[in-house]
PDB file of C-alpha atoms in Angstrom:
ATOM      1  CA  MET L  22     -21.531  -0.380 -16.680  1.00 53.00           C
ATOM      2  CA  ASP L  23     -22.257  -0.618 -12.973  1.00 87.00           C
ATOM      3  CA  ASN L  24     -20.240   1.205 -10.324  1.00 92.00           C
ATOM      4  CA  VAL L  25     -18.313  -1.886  -9.227  1.00 94.00           C
ATOM      5  CA  LYS L  26     -17.145  -2.641 -12.774  1.00 95.00           C
ATOM      6  CA  THR L  27     -16.268   1.017 -13.285  1.00 96.00           C
ATOM      7  CA  MET L  28     -14.217   1.100 -10.092  1.00 97.00           C
ATOM      8  CA  LEU L  29     -12.404  -2.137 -10.935  1.00 97.00           C
ATOM      9  CA  SER L  30     -11.462  -0.671 -14.342  1.00 97.00           C
ATOM     10  CA  LEU L  31      -9.633   2.225 -12.632  1.00 98.00           C
ATOM     11  CA  MET L  32      -6.031   1.582 -11.650  1.00 98.00           C
ATOM     12  CA  ASN L  33      -5.093   3.984  -8.806  1.00 98.00           C
ATOM     13  CA  TRP L  34      -6.420   2.808  -5.434  1.00 98.00           C
ATOM     14  CA  ALA L  35      -5.851   4.072  -1.911  1.00 98.00           C
ATOM     15  CA  VAL L  36      -6.399   1.355   0.688  1.00 98.00           C
ATOM     16  CA  VAL L  37      -7.455   2.939   3.987  1.00 98.00           C
ATOM     17  CA  GLY L  38      -6.711   0.480   6.776  1.00 98.00           C
ATOM     18  CA  ALA L  39      -3.852  -1.278   4.998  1.00 98.00           C
ATOM     19  CA  THR L  40      -1.719  -3.215   7.464  1.00 98.00           C
ATOM     20  CA  GLN L  41       1.466  -5.280   7.713  1.00 98.00           C
ATOM     21  CA  ASN L  42      -0.495  -8.040   9.472  1.00 98.00           C
ATOM     22  CA  LYS L  43      -0.783 -10.675   6.737  1.00 98.00           C
ATOM     23  CA  SER L  44      -3.799 -12.353   8.418  1.00 98.00           C
ATOM     24  CA  LYS L  45      -5.950  -9.187   8.233  1.00 97.00           C
ATOM     25  CA  PHE L  46      -8.119  -8.055   5.335  1.00 96.00           C
ATOM     26  CA  GLY L  47      -6.267  -4.728   5.261  1.00 97.00           C
ATOM     27  CA  TYR L  48      -3.231  -6.664   4.068  1.00 98.00           C
ATOM     28  CA  LYS L  49      -5.026  -9.226   1.886  1.00 97.00           C
ATOM     29  CA  VAL L  50      -6.975  -6.609  -0.089  1.00 97.00           C
ATOM     30  CA  MET L  51      -3.902  -4.417  -0.607  1.00 98.00           C
ATOM     31  CA  LYS L  52      -1.811  -7.414  -1.734  1.00 98.00           C
ATOM     32  CA  ARG L  53      -4.521  -8.669  -4.103  1.00 97.00           C
ATOM     33  CA  LEU L  54      -4.802  -5.263  -5.781  1.00 98.00           C
ATOM     34  CA  VAL L  55      -0.996  -5.092  -6.162  1.00 98.00           C
ATOM     35  CA  ASP L  56      -0.887  -8.650  -7.557  1.00 97.00           C
ATOM     36  CA  CYS L  57      -3.595  -7.708 -10.097  1.00 97.00           C
ATOM     37  CA  GLY L  58      -1.503  -4.789 -11.369  1.00 98.00           C
ATOM     38  CA  TYR L  59      -3.179  -1.871  -9.610  1.00 98.00           C
ATOM     39  CA  ASN L  60      -1.223   1.148  -8.333  1.00 98.00           C
ATOM     40  CA  VAL L  61      -1.864   0.923  -4.598  1.00 98.00           C
ATOM     41  CA  TYR L  62      -1.372   3.615  -1.968  1.00 98.00           C
ATOM     42  CA  PRO L  63      -1.627   2.137   1.550  1.00 98.00           C
ATOM     43  CA  VAL L  64      -3.100   4.525   4.133  1.00 98.00           C
ATOM     44  CA  ASN L  65      -2.496   3.872   7.831  1.00 97.00           C
ATOM     45  CA  PRO L  66      -0.903   6.314  10.298  1.00 96.00           C
ATOM     46  CA  VAL L  67       0.808   3.436  12.133  1.00 96.00           C
ATOM     47  CA  TYR L  68       3.195   2.405   9.325  1.00 98.00           C
ATOM     48  CA  ASP L  69       5.834   4.096   7.159  1.00 98.00           C
ATOM     49  CA  GLU L  70       5.735   1.316   4.578  1.00 97.00           C
ATOM     50  CA  ILE L  71       3.999  -1.979   3.872  1.00 98.00           C
ATOM     51  CA  ASP L  72       5.622  -4.575   1.597  1.00 97.00           C
ATOM     52  CA  GLY L  73       7.955  -1.901   0.227  1.00 97.00           C
ATOM     53  CA  LEU L  74       5.112   0.536  -0.579  1.00 98.00           C
ATOM     54  CA  LYS L  75       5.199   3.959   1.075  1.00 98.00           C
ATOM     55  CA  CYS L  76       2.361   4.123   3.572  1.00 98.00           C
ATOM     56  CA  TYR L  77       0.502   7.423   3.986  1.00 98.00           C
ATOM     57  CA  LYS L  78      -1.030   8.805   7.164  1.00 97.00           C
ATOM     58  CA  SER L  79      -3.971  10.336   5.277  1.00 97.00           C
ATOM     59  CA  LEU L  80      -5.376  10.691   1.764  1.00 98.00           C
ATOM     60  CA  VAL L  81      -4.348  14.352   1.791  1.00 96.00           C
ATOM     61  CA  GLU L  82      -0.649  13.312   1.906  1.00 97.00           C
ATOM     62  CA  ILE L  83      -0.902  11.462  -1.421  1.00 98.00           C
ATOM     63  CA  ASN L  84       0.271  13.700  -4.275  1.00 96.00           C
ATOM     64  CA  ASP L  85      -0.772  11.364  -7.090  1.00 96.00           C
ATOM     65  CA  ASP L  86      -4.295  11.136  -8.487  1.00 96.00           C
ATOM     66  CA  ILE L  87      -6.397   8.490  -6.755  1.00 98.00           C
ATOM     67  CA  ASP L  88      -9.349   6.929  -8.592  1.00 98.00           C
ATOM     68  CA  VAL L  89     -10.850   4.790  -5.820  1.00 98.00           C
ATOM     69  CA  VAL L  90     -10.628   4.818  -2.030  1.00 98.00           C
ATOM     70  CA  ASN L  91     -11.037   1.342  -0.553  1.00 98.00           C
ATOM     71  CA  MET L  92     -12.141   1.504   3.082  1.00 98.00           C
ATOM     72  CA  ILE L  93     -11.232  -1.270   5.500  1.00 97.00           C
ATOM     73  CA  VAL L  94     -11.754   0.682   8.711  1.00 97.00           C
ATOM     74  CA  ASN L  95     -14.490   1.234  11.263  1.00 96.00           C
ATOM     75  CA  PRO L  96     -17.164   3.445   9.625  1.00 96.00           C
ATOM     76  CA  LYS L  97     -16.632   6.089  12.340  1.00 96.00           C
ATOM     77  CA  LEU L  98     -13.011   6.425  11.159  1.00 95.00           C
ATOM     78  CA  GLY L  99     -14.200   6.171   7.578  1.00 96.00           C
ATOM     79  CA  LEU L 100     -16.121   9.446   7.899  1.00 97.00           C
ATOM     80  CA  GLN L 101     -12.835  11.375   8.226  1.00 96.00           C
ATOM     81  CA  PHE L 102     -11.427   9.688   5.113  1.00 97.00           C
ATOM     82  CA  LEU L 103     -14.671  10.390   3.252  1.00 96.00           C
ATOM     83  CA  GLU L 104     -14.103  14.103   3.951  1.00 97.00           C
ATOM     84  CA  GLU L 105     -10.521  13.823   2.694  1.00 97.00           C
ATOM     85  CA  ALA L 106     -11.653  12.010  -0.462  1.00 98.00           C
ATOM     86  CA  ALA L 107     -14.202  14.748  -1.191  1.00 97.00           C
ATOM     87  CA  GLN L 108     -11.529  17.433  -0.604  1.00 96.00           C
ATOM     88  CA  LYS L 109      -9.215  15.719  -3.084  1.00 97.00           C
ATOM     89  CA  GLY L 110     -11.958  15.262  -5.677  1.00 97.00           C
ATOM     90  CA  ILE L 111     -11.894  11.458  -5.474  1.00 97.00           C
ATOM     91  CA  GLN L 112     -15.272  10.301  -6.764  1.00 97.00           C
ATOM     92  CA  TYR L 113     -15.308   6.579  -5.957  1.00 98.00           C
ATOM     93  CA  ILE L 114     -15.509   4.996  -2.496  1.00 98.00           C
ATOM     94  CA  TRP L 115     -15.399   1.216  -2.040  1.00 97.00           C
ATOM     95  CA  CYS L 116     -16.398  -0.115   1.392  1.00 97.00           C
ATOM     96  CA  GLN L 117     -15.306  -3.600   2.329  1.00 97.00           C
ATOM     97  CA  PRO L 118     -17.932  -5.500   4.379  1.00 96.00           C
ATOM     98  CA  GLY L 119     -18.159  -3.912   7.825  1.00 95.00           C
ATOM     99  CA  ALA L 120     -16.601  -0.603   6.735  1.00 96.00           C
ATOM    100  CA  GLU L 121     -19.943   0.958   5.810  1.00 95.00           C
ATOM    101  CA  SER L 122     -22.708   2.454   7.908  1.00 97.00           C
ATOM    102  CA  GLU L 123     -25.956   4.232   7.098  1.00 96.00           C
ATOM    103  CA  GLU L 124     -24.313   7.485   8.175  1.00 97.00           C
ATOM    104  CA  LEU L 125     -21.275   6.937   5.923  1.00 97.00           C
ATOM    105  CA  ILE L 126     -23.432   6.030   2.907  1.00 96.00           C
ATOM    106  CA  LYS L 127     -25.678   9.054   3.505  1.00 97.00           C
ATOM    107  CA  LYS L 128     -22.664  11.402   3.812  1.00 97.00           C
ATOM    108  CA  ALA L 129     -21.118   9.995   0.619  1.00 96.00           C
ATOM    109  CA  LYS L 130     -24.356  10.624  -1.286  1.00 95.00           C
ATOM    110  CA  GLU L 131     -24.622  14.153   0.155  1.00 96.00           C
ATOM    111  CA  LYS L 132     -21.135  14.839  -1.184  1.00 96.00           C
ATOM    112  CA  GLU L 133     -22.139  13.298  -4.545  1.00 96.00           C
ATOM    113  CA  LEU L 134     -19.565  10.540  -4.185  1.00 97.00           C
ATOM    114  CA  ILE L 135     -20.220   7.153  -5.764  1.00 97.00           C
ATOM    115  CA  ILE L 136     -20.097   4.456  -3.117  1.00 96.00           C
ATOM    116  CA  ALA L 137     -20.010   0.663  -3.401  1.00 95.00           C
ATOM    117  CA  PRO L 138     -20.917  -0.496   0.117  1.00 94.00           C
ATOM    118  CA  ASN L 139     -20.466  -4.016   1.470  1.00 95.00           C
ATOM    119  CA  ARG L 140     -18.462  -5.286  -1.500  1.00 94.00           C
ATOM    120  CA  CYS L 141     -15.306  -7.369  -1.171  1.00 95.00           C
ATOM    121  CA  VAL L 142     -12.419  -6.793  -3.562  1.00 96.00           C
ATOM    122  CA  LEU L 143     -11.200 -10.339  -2.890  1.00 96.00           C
ATOM    123  CA  VAL L 144     -14.511 -11.719  -4.200  1.00 96.00           C
ATOM    124  CA  GLU L 145     -14.848  -9.270  -7.112  1.00 95.00           C
ATOM    125  CA  LEU L 146     -11.295  -9.909  -8.381  1.00 94.00           C
ATOM    126  CA  ASP L 147     -11.581 -13.686  -8.082  1.00 82.00           C
TER     127      ASP L 147
END
């Protein structure tokens, strides 16, 4: 089974860059995961909640086990969340198109994290 299939089979996802703005991918990806039955933990320091879901300022704040971190942020911001994921023992990182960089991919591999760069949840769950 490839990494994308493995990740999609796991049910607890943190969405870094989730937003209340319904026209942005941070909202669309979060909503699609929720609609497909995933347990979704929005992460964005700007909001307290999105669509009734508690929104977290960082991955470290989430007390539940997270299987996959979906990144929808600038890769420079993503580096901080990569560190948090490694600290929490989260193995899988999913980078929406534009959320990855060579540096981020390299750092993920150094930390022995499994990364799916440049993949869109909206396409994969279609």
